[in-house]
Coordinates of C-alpha atoms in Angstrom, one line a residue:
X243 CA 11.2 20.7 -5.4
X244 CA 8.0 20.5 -7.5
X245 CA 8.3 21.2 -11.2
X246 CA 6.0 24.0 -12.5
X247 CA 4.8 23.5 -16.0
X248 CA 3.4 25.8 -18.6
X249 CA 2.6 26.2 -22.5
X250 CA 4.9 28.3 -24.4
X251 CA 3.8 30.3 -27.6
X252 CA 7.0 31.3 -29.0
X253 CA 9.5 30.3 -31.5
X254 CA 12.6 28.1 -30.8
X255 CA 14.9 30.9 -32.1
X256 CA 13.4 33.7 -30.0
X257 CA 12.6 32.0 -26.8
X258 CA 14.6 33.8 -24.0
X259 CA 15.3 30.8 -21.9
X260 CA 18.1 29.1 -20.3
X261 CA 17.7 26.1 -22.6
X262 CA 15.5 24.9 -25.6
X263 CA 15.2 21.2 -26.3
X264 CA 14.7 20.1 -29.9
X265 CA 14.8 16.6 -31.7
X266 CA 16.8 15.0 -34.2
X267 CA 16.0 11.4 -35.8
X268 CA 18.7 8.9 -36.9
X269 CA 19.9 9.5 -40.3
X270 CA 20.2 13.1 -39.7
X271 CA 16.4 14.1 -40.2
X272 CA 15.7 17.3 -38.2
X273 CA 12.4 18.1 -36.5
X274 CA 10.8 21.6 -37.6
X275 CA 12.1 23.2 -34.3
X276 CA 15.5 21.7 -34.8
X277 CA 15.7 22.9 -38.4
X278 CA 14.7 26.4 -37.3
X279 CA 17.4 26.6 -34.5
X280 CA 19.8 25.0 -36.9
X281 CA 19.4 27.7 -39.6
X282 CA 19.6 30.5 -37.0
X283 CA 22.8 29.2 -35.4
X284 CA 24.6 28.7 -38.9
X285 CA 24.1 25.0 -39.3
X286 CA 25.8 23.9 -36.1
X287 CA 23.3 21.0 -35.6
X288 CA 23.8 19.5 -39.1
X289 CA 27.5 19.8 -38.8
X290 CA 27.4 17.8 -35.6
X291 CA 25.2 15.2 -37.2
X292 CA 27.6 14.8 -40.1
X293 CA 30.6 14.5 -37.9
X294 CA 28.8 11.8 -35.8
X295 CA 28.7 13.9 -32.6
X296 CA 25.0 13.9 -32.8
X297 CA 23.8 10.3 -33.5
X298 CA 20.0 10.6 -33.1
X299 CA 19.9 7.6 -31.2
X300 CA 16.8 7.5 -29.0
X301 CA 17.2 9.2 -25.7
X302 CA 20.7 10.5 -26.4
X303 CA 21.5 14.2 -25.8
X304 CA 24.0 16.7 -27.0
X305 CA 24.4 20.2 -25.5
X306 CA 25.3 23.2 -27.7
X307 CA 26.3 26.1 -25.1
X308 CA 25.8 29.8 -26.0
X309 CA 25.0 29.5 -29.8
X310 CA 25.1 32.7 -31.5
X311 CA 21.9 33.7 -33.4
X312 CA 19.2 32.5 -31.0
X313 CA 17.8 34.1 -27.6
X314 CA 18.4 30.8 -25.6
X315 CA 21.7 30.3 -23.8
X316 CA 21.8 26.5 -24.6
X317 CA 20.3 24.0 -27.1
X318 CA 19.7 20.4 -25.9
X319 CA 19.6 18.2 -28.9
X320 CA 17.7 15.0 -28.2
X321 CA 18.0 11.8 -30.3
X322 CA 14.5 10.4 -31.3
X323 CA 15.8 7.1 -33.0
X324 CA 14.5 6.0 -36.5
X325 CA 11.6 8.0 -37.9
X326 CA 10.1 4.9 -39.0
X327 CA 8.3 3.2 -36.3
X328 CA 8.3 5.9 -33.8
X329 CA 5.5 5.3 -31.2
X330 CA 4.2 6.3 -27.8
X331 CA 6.6 4.1 -25.9
X332 CA 9.6 5.7 -27.6
X333 CA 8.2 9.1 -27.2
X334 CA 7.9 8.5 -23.4
X335 CA 11.5 7.2 -23.2
X336 CA 12.8 10.2 -25.3
X337 CA 10.9 12.6 -22.9
X338 CA 12.3 10.8 -19.8
X339 CA 16.0 10.9 -20.9
X340 CA 15.6 14.6 -22.1
X341 CA 14.4 15.5 -18.6
X342 CA 17.2 13.5 -16.9
X343 CA 19.8 15.3 -19.0
X344 CA 18.2 18.7 -18.3
X345 CA 18.2 18.0 -14.6
X346 CA 22.1 17.8 -14.7
X347 CA 22.5 21.2 -16.1
X348 CA 23.0 24.4 -14.0
X349 CA 19.6 26.1 -15.0
X350 CA 16.3 26.8 -13.5
X351 CA 14.0 26.9 -16.5
X352 CA 13.6 25.5 -20.0
X353 CA 11.5 25.2 -23.1
X354 CA 10.8 21.9 -24.9
X355 CA 10.0 21.5 -28.5
X356 CA 9.5 17.8 -28.3
X357 CA 6.0 18.1 -28.1
X358 CA 5.8 19.0 -31.8
X359 CA 7.1 15.3 -32.6
X360 CA 4.4 13.3 -34.4
X361 CA 3.3 10.3 -32.5
X362 CA 0.9 8.1 -34.3
X363 CA -2.7 8.1 -32.8
X364 CA -1.7 10.7 -30.0
X365 CA -2.7 14.3 -30.0
X366 CA -0.7 17.3 -28.8
X367 CA -2.6 17.2 -25.2
X368 CA -1.4 13.6 -24.8
X369 CA 2.1 14.7 -25.9
X370 CA 2.2 17.4 -23.4
X371 CA 0.9 15.4 -20.6
X372 CA 3.2 12.5 -21.2
X373 CA 6.2 14.8 -21.5
X374 CA 5.3 16.5 -18.3
X375 CA 4.8 13.4 -16.3
X376 CA 8.2 12.0 -17.5
X377 CA 9.9 15.1 -16.5
X378 CA 8.2 15.2 -13.2
X379 CA 9.2 11.5 -12.6
X380 CA 12.8 12.2 -13.6
X381 CA 13.0 15.3 -11.3
X382 CA 11.6 13.4 -8.3
X383 CA 14.0 13.5 -5.2
X384 CA 13.1 11.6 -2.0
X385 CA 12.8 14.5 0.4
X386 CA 12.1 12.9 3.7
X387 CA 15.6 12.0 3.9
X388 CA 17.3 11.0 7.3
X389 CA 21.0 12.1 6.2
X390 CA 22.0 15.7 5.5
X391 CA 21.8 16.6 1.7
X392 CA 24.4 19.2 0.6
X393 CA 22.6 22.3 -0.9
X394 CA 23.7 22.8 -4.5
X395 CA 25.3 26.1 -5.3
X396 CA 24.0 26.0 -8.8
X397 CA 20.4 26.6 -9.9
X398 CA 18.0 23.5 -10.3
X399 CA 15.3 23.0 -12.7
X400 CA 12.3 24.5 -11.4
X401 CA 10.0 25.4 -14.4
X402 CA 9.4 23.7 -17.8
X403 CA 7.5 25.0 -20.7
X404 CA 6.2 23.1 -23.6
X405 CA 5.7 24.5 -27.0
X406 CA 1.9 24.0 -27.8
X407 CA -1.2 25.8 -28.3
X408 CA -4.2 26.2 -25.9
X409 CA -5.5 22.8 -27.2
X410 CA -3.0 21.2 -25.0
X411 CA -4.2 22.9 -21.8
X412 CA -6.4 19.7 -20.8
X413 CA -3.3 17.7 -21.0
X414 CA -1.2 20.1 -18.8
X415 CA -4.1 20.3 -16.3
X416 CA -4.2 16.4 -16.0
X417 CA -0.4 16.2 -15.8
X418 CA -0.3 18.5 -13.0
X419 CA -3.0 16.4 -11.1
X420 CA -1.6 13.0 -11.8
X421 CA 2.0 14.3 -11.0
X422 CA 0.7 15.3 -7.6
X423 CA -0.8 11.8 -7.0
X424 CA 2.5 10.1 -8.3
X425 CA 4.5 12.1 -6.0
X426 CA 2.2 11.5 -3.1
X427 CA 2.4 7.8 -3.6
X428 CA 6.2 7.7 -4.1
X429 CA 6.9 9.7 -0.9
X430 CA 4.5 7.5 1.1
X431 CA 6.0 4.2 -0.1
X432 CA 9.6 5.3 0.2
X433 CA 9.3 6.3 4.0
X434 CA 11.1 3.9 6.4
X435 CA 8.6 1.5 8.0
X436 CA 9.2 3.0 11.5
X437 CA 7.6 6.2 10.2
X438 CA 5.2 4.9 7.7
X439 CA 3.0 2.8 10.2
X440 CA -0.9 2.2 9.8
X441 CA -1.4 5.3 12.0
X442 CA 0.8 7.5 9.8
X443 CA -1.2 6.5 6.7
X444 CA -4.3 7.5 8.5
X445 CA -2.9 10.7 9.5
X446 CA -1.9 11.4 5.9
X447 CA -5.4 10.7 4.6
X448 CA -6.9 12.7 7.4
X449 CA -4.8 15.8 6.6
X450 CA -5.7 15.6 2.7
X451 CA -9.4 15.4 3.7
X452 CA -9.1 18.4 5.9
X453 CA -7.5 20.4 3.0
X454 CA -10.1 19.6 0.5
X455 CA -13.9 20.6 0.9
X456 CA -15.4 17.6 -1.0
X457 CA -13.4 15.0 0.8
X458 CA -14.1 13.3 4.0
X459 CA -12.1 10.6 5.9
X460 CA -13.2 7.8 8.4
X461 CA -10.7 5.7 10.1
X462 CA -11.8 2.6 11.8
X463 CA -9.2 1.4 14.6
X464 CA -8.8 -2.1 15.8
X465 CA -11.5 -2.1 18.5
X466 CA -14.1 -1.0 16.1
X467 CA -13.1 -3.5 13.6
X468 CA -13.3 -6.2 16.2
X469 CA -16.8 -5.2 17.1
X470 CA -17.7 -5.2 13.3
X471 CA -16.1 -8.8 12.7
X472 CA -12.8 -8.0 10.8
X473 CA -11.4 -11.3 11.8
X474 CA -9.2 -11.8 8.9
X475 CA -7.7 -8.4 8.8
X476 CA -7.1 -8.2 12.5
X477 CA -5.4 -11.6 12.6
X478 CA -2.7 -10.3 10.3
X479 CA -1.9 -7.4 12.7
X480 CA -2.1 -9.1 15.9
X481 CA 1.7 -9.6 16.3
X482 CA 2.6 -5.9 15.9
X483 CA 2.5 -3.1 18.5
X484 CA 1.5 -0.9 15.6
X485 CA -2.3 -1.5 15.5
X486 CA -4.1 -2.0 12.3
X487 CA -6.3 0.6 10.8
X488 CA -9.0 0.7 8.0
X489 CA -8.9 4.0 6.1
X490 CA -11.7 5.3 4.0
X491 CA -11.6 8.6 2.0
X492 CA -14.7 9.8 0.2
X493 CA -14.7 12.3 -2.6
X494 CA -18.1 13.8 -3.5
X495 CA -17.3 15.2 -7.2
X496 CA -20.4 13.8 -8.8
X497 CA -24.1 14.1 -8.4
X498 CA -25.5 13.4 -5.0
X499 CA -26.8 9.8 -4.8
X500 CA -24.7 8.5 -7.6
X501 CA -23.0 5.4 -6.7
X502 CA -19.3 5.9 -6.3
X503 CA -16.3 4.2 -7.9
X504 CA -14.1 2.4 -5.3
X505 CA -10.3 1.8 -5.1
X506 CA -9.0 -0.5 -2.4
X507 CA -5.2 -0.8 -1.6
X508 CA -3.2 -3.3 0.3
X509 CA -1.5 -1.4 3.1
X510 CA 0.9 -3.8 4.7
X511 CA 3.5 -1.2 6.1
X512 CA 6.1 -3.9 6.8
X513 CA 6.0 -7.6 6.0
X514 CA 8.3 -10.0 7.7
X515 CA 6.1 -13.0 6.6
X516 CA 5.1 -13.3 10.3
X517 CA 5.5 -16.6 11.7
X518 CA 6.3 -18.0 8.1
X519 CA 9.4 -15.8 8.3
X520 CA 10.8 -14.3 5.1
X521 CA 14.6 -14.9 4.4
X522 CA 16.7 -11.9 5.6
X523 CA 18.3 -10.7 2.6
X524 CA 16.2 -8.1 0.8
X525 CA 13.7 -8.1 3.6
X526 CA 14.2 -4.3 4.0
X527 CA 12.3 -3.9 0.6
X528 CA 9.2 -5.1 2.4
X529 CA 8.5 -1.5 3.4
X530 CA 7.1 -1.3 -0.2
X531 CA 4.3 -3.8 0.6
X532 CA 1.9 -0.9 1.2
X533 CA 2.5 0.1 -2.5
X534 CA -1.0 -0.8 -3.3
X535 CA -2.2 1.6 -0.6
X536 CA 0.1 4.3 -1.9
X537 CA -1.1 3.7 -5.5
X538 CA -4.8 4.0 -4.8
X539 CA -4.2 7.0 -2.4
X540 CA -2.2 8.7 -5.3
X541 CA -4.9 7.9 -7.6
X542 CA -7.5 9.4 -5.2
X543 CA -5.2 12.6 -4.9
X544 CA -4.8 12.9 -8.7
X545 CA -8.7 12.7 -9.2
X546 CA -9.4 15.3 -6.6
X547 CA -6.7 17.6 -7.8
X548 CA -7.9 17.4 -11.3
X549 CA -11.6 17.9 -10.2
X550 CA -13.0 14.6 -11.6
X551 CA -16.6 14.7 -11.9
X552 CA -17.6 11.4 -10.1
X553 CA -18.0 10.2 -6.6
X554 CA -14.9 8.1 -5.4
X555 CA -14.2 5.9 -2.4
X556 CA -10.5 4.9 -1.3
X557 CA -10.3 2.3 1.2
X558 CA -6.9 1.1 2.7
X559 CA -6.7 -1.7 5.1
X560 CA -3.4 -1.3 6.8
X561 CA -1.5 -3.6 9.1
X562 CA 2.1 -4.7 10.0
X563 CA 2.8 -8.4 9.6
X564 CA 5.2 -9.3 12.5
X565 CA 6.1 -12.5 14.4
X566 CA 5.1 -12.5 18.1
X567 CA 3.7 -14.5 20.8
X568 CA 0.2 -13.4 19.7
X569 CA 0.9 -13.6 16.0
X570 CA -1.5 -15.7 13.9
X571 CA 0.1 -19.0 12.7
X572 CA -0.1 -21.7 10.1
X573 CA -3.1 -23.9 10.9
X574 CA -5.3 -21.1 12.5
X575 CA -8.8 -20.8 11.1
X576 CA -10.1 -17.3 10.7
X577 CA -13.6 -15.9 10.3
X578 CA -13.7 -13.1 7.9
X579 CA -16.0 -10.1 7.9
X580 CA -18.0 -11.9 5.0
X581 CA -18.6 -14.9 7.5
X582 CA -16.5 -17.2 5.2
X583 CA -13.8 -19.2 7.2
X584 CA -10.1 -19.4 6.1
X585 CA -7.5 -21.8 7.0
X586 CA -4.2 -20.0 7.2
X587 CA -1.5 -22.3 5.4
X588 CA 1.1 -19.4 5.1
X589 CA 1.1 -16.4 7.2
X590 CA 3.2 -14.7 4.5
X591 CA 0.1 -14.8 2.3
X592 CA -1.3 -11.9 4.4
X593 CA -2.2 -9.3 1.8
X594 CA -5.2 -11.2 0.5
X595 CA -6.3 -11.7 4.1
X596 CA -6.5 -7.9 4.9
X597 CA -8.0 -7.2 1.5
X598 CA -10.8 -9.8 1.7
X599 CA -12.3 -8.0 4.8
X600 CA -11.7 -4.4 3.1
X601 CA -13.6 -5.6 0.0
X602 CA -16.3 -7.0 1.9
X603 CA -16.8 -3.8 4.0
X604 CA -16.3 -1.4 0.9
X605 CA -19.1 -3.4 -1.0
X606 CA -21.5 -3.3 1.9
X607 CA -21.0 0.1 3.1
X608 CA -20.7 2.2 -0.3
X609 CA -22.5 -0.3 -3.0
X610 CA -19.9 1.0 -5.6
X611 CA -20.6 0.6 -9.3
X612 CA -17.2 -0.6 -9.8
X613 CA -14.4 -1.8 -7.5
X614 CA -10.7 -2.0 -8.3
X615 CA -8.0 -3.2 -5.8
X616 CA -4.3 -2.7 -6.1
X617 CA -1.8 -4.9 -4.1
X618 CA 1.9 -5.9 -4.2
X619 CA 0.2 -9.4 -3.8
X620 CA 2.6 -12.3 -5.1
X621 CA 6.1 -13.0 -6.2
X622 CA 4.4 -15.3 -8.8
X623 CA 3.2 -12.2 -10.6
X624 CA 6.7 -10.8 -10.8
X625 CA 7.9 -14.3 -12.3
X626 CA 5.2 -14.2 -14.9
X627 CA 5.3 -10.6 -16.0
X628 CA 8.6 -9.0 -14.8
X629 CA 8.7 -5.5 -13.9
X630 CA 7.0 -4.0 -17.0
X631 CA 3.3 -4.9 -16.7
X632 CA 1.0 -5.1 -13.7
X633 CA -1.3 -8.3 -13.6
X634 CA -4.9 -7.7 -14.2
X635 CA -7.6 -10.1 -13.0
X636 CA -11.3 -9.6 -13.6
X637 CA -14.5 -11.5 -14.6
X638 CA -16.0 -8.5 -16.2
X639 CA -14.7 -8.1 -19.7
X640 CA -15.8 -4.6 -20.1
X641 CA -14.0 -3.5 -16.9
X642 CA -11.0 -5.3 -17.8
X643 CA -11.0 -3.7 -21.2
X644 CA -11.5 -0.1 -19.6
X645 CA -8.3 -0.6 -17.4
X646 CA -6.2 -2.1 -20.1
X647 CA -7.1 0.8 -22.3
X648 CA -6.3 3.3 -19.6
X649 CA -2.9 1.5 -19.1
X650 CA -2.2 1.7 -22.8
X651 CA -3.0 5.5 -23.0
X652 CA -0.8 6.2 -20.1
X653 CA 1.9 3.5 -20.8
X654 CA 1.4 2.3 -17.1
X655 CA 0.5 -1.0 -18.7
X656 CA -1.2 -4.1 -17.4
X657 CA -1.7 -7.5 -18.8
X658 CA -4.9 -9.6 -18.3
X659 CA -4.5 -12.9 -16.6
X660 CA -7.0 -15.8 -16.4
X661 CA -9.5 -16.0 -13.4
X662 CA -11.0 -19.1 -14.3
X663 CA -13.0 -21.4 -11.8
X664 CA -10.7 -24.3 -12.9
X665 CA -8.3 -22.7 -10.5
X666 CA -10.5 -22.6 -7.4
X667 CA -9.9 -26.2 -6.5
X668 CA -6.5 -25.4 -5.5
X669 CA -7.7 -23.3 -2.5
X670 CA -9.9 -26.2 -1.1
X671 CA -9.6 -26.8 2.4
X672 CA -10.5 -29.5 4.9
X673 CA -10.9 -27.3 7.8
X674 CA -12.6 -24.1 6.6
X675 CA -14.3 -22.6 3.5
X676 CA -11.2 -21.7 1.8
X677 CA -7.3 -21.9 2.3
X678 CA -5.2 -18.8 2.0
X679 CA -2.8 -20.3 -0.6
X680 CA -3.2 -22.7 -3.6
X681 CA 0.1 -24.2 -3.7
X682 CA 3.3 -23.7 -5.9
X683 CA 1.6 -23.4 -9.2
X684 CA -0.3 -20.4 -10.6
X685 CA 0.3 -18.4 -7.5
X686 CA -0.9 -14.9 -8.7
X687 CA -4.0 -16.5 -10.4
X688 CA -5.0 -18.5 -7.0
X689 CA -4.4 -15.4 -4.9
X690 CA -7.0 -13.5 -7.4
X691 CA -9.2 -16.4 -7.1
X692 CA -9.2 -16.2 -3.3
X693 CA -10.3 -12.4 -3.6
X694 CA -13.0 -13.3 -6.0
X695 CA -14.8 -15.1 -3.4
X696 CA -15.2 -12.0 -1.4
X697 CA -16.5 -9.9 -4.3
X698 CA -19.5 -11.9 -5.6
X699 CA -22.1 -9.7 -7.1
X700 CA -19.5 -6.9 -7.5
X701 CA -18.1 -5.4 -10.6
X702 CA -14.5 -5.9 -9.6
X703 CA -11.0 -6.1 -10.9
X704 CA -7.6 -6.7 -9.1
X705 CA -4.2 -5.5 -10.0
X706 CA -1.2 -7.3 -8.9
X707 CA 1.5 -4.7 -8.7
X708 CA 4.2 -6.7 -7.0
X709 CA 6.6 -6.2 -9.9
X710 CA 5.7 -2.7 -10.8
X711 CA 5.4 -0.7 -7.6
X712 CA 9.2 -0.3 -6.9
X713 CA 12.6 -0.8 -8.4
X714 CA 14.7 -3.4 -6.8
X715 CA 18.0 -2.8 -5.0
X716 CA 19.3 -0.9 -2.1
X717 CA 18.7 2.4 -3.8
X718 CA 15.5 1.5 -5.5
X719 CA 12.5 3.8 -5.1
X720 CA 8.9 3.4 -5.4
X721 CA 7.6 4.0 -8.9
X722 CA 4.3 5.6 -8.1
X723 CA 2.4 2.9 -10.3
X724 CA -0.5 2.3 -10.9
X725 CA -1.4 5.9 -10.1
X726 CA -1.5 6.9 -14.0
X727 CA -3.5 3.9 -14.9
X728 CA -6.2 4.3 -12.3
X729 CA -6.2 8.1 -12.6
X730 CA -6.8 7.8 -16.4
X731 CA -9.5 5.2 -15.8
X732 CA -11.2 7.6 -13.5
X733 CA -10.9 10.5 -15.8
X734 CA -12.6 8.5 -18.6
X735 CA -15.6 7.6 -16.2
X736 CA -15.6 11.3 -15.2
X737 CA -16.2 12.4 -18.9
X738 CA -18.7 9.8 -19.5

């Protein structure tokens, strides 16, 4: 079920809804809406604060059912934490926990007054957008399930309104578009690898293009790529019966003739490691190795849905990395589309091999004014940054600053890593122009250095999302990152 969002021009005492949400800080400080509700229901909130039943701890929730004196059937009191030091990250956490608590209640709609909470440096449009995206993320359920799901006899949350004036409408419009993109990315990445093959991703892209007037799709199959010289990409997919695809979506939202922005995403639909076989435990998570593809496709969906005023290209090289009698192997030398030769030292470093050809083709075909790739590229990036920040690599300070700012704005954050020529020596090869790995040290950096060799003359950045694209564990789901970051970057380019 997709949550419907709207703005509410009413007071918390008179809103005829199943639930109103209001905030309380630690030390018992009530927000304006909470104080108004408290006055109308005879001080019930303050009494629970005094008794300790409402702590005000950030993200905590307390339900007051059927309070006399207001039109709403319930009041959900949400803890905001300390008033001093309240910031954007805390606001997002509070909005997420409030949405989770709301989703457990037997109700179909609610109105939130959390959008009145002051967040330093953020306007009401940002607060509405952030709260809506947090709610949509919390409400997400994997729908393409292969086991029966019991239908709930109780109503489920379907509509959420936010107390704000028309000045927040832009934030709500953006939230709807970004939420659409995040859901698209999460659903695609969560699919099992026997369903989500390169051909399936191509089919989803084609279906999206058919549904939107300003969008067109082109898919290159393995035969056409072989004629064109995609020697690196094709080598990775050689061991699988699911043949590789190169998927290119174009959105004509800007002036004709204007150079597009380009997004490129790693689409390894399953990664066994190939001949350099991965260990068995945890290998099922390698269905998420197309998280970069899902992320850039989601950002594309968001930009189109919002109606961004720019030209945009989204390119997805997609393959399955499998061991087979025809698989590529350590020691092979590949000739990439760029003409550079690559010595394969490890077949599990395959993402960079499909990306290098895709980056070359994108630059040649579309001459973009900027190109950003996203990839679940290295375990080394997870070691360096954990699950909180994506790794950002670029030689272009202005582009890096734009992407970092977009991440801070959306709280889909990235951290810039070095891309110095000092590291390039680790990729030296005695048998080809470059080796596909650079040894044990600085693995995320040398992977980015490898890609940089195929983006000469391009305004380019690389996002390593190996730590941020999905939550670990047998029940872990795709996160939809970095859709929000990329969508915000594109919106800012659109506004300029």
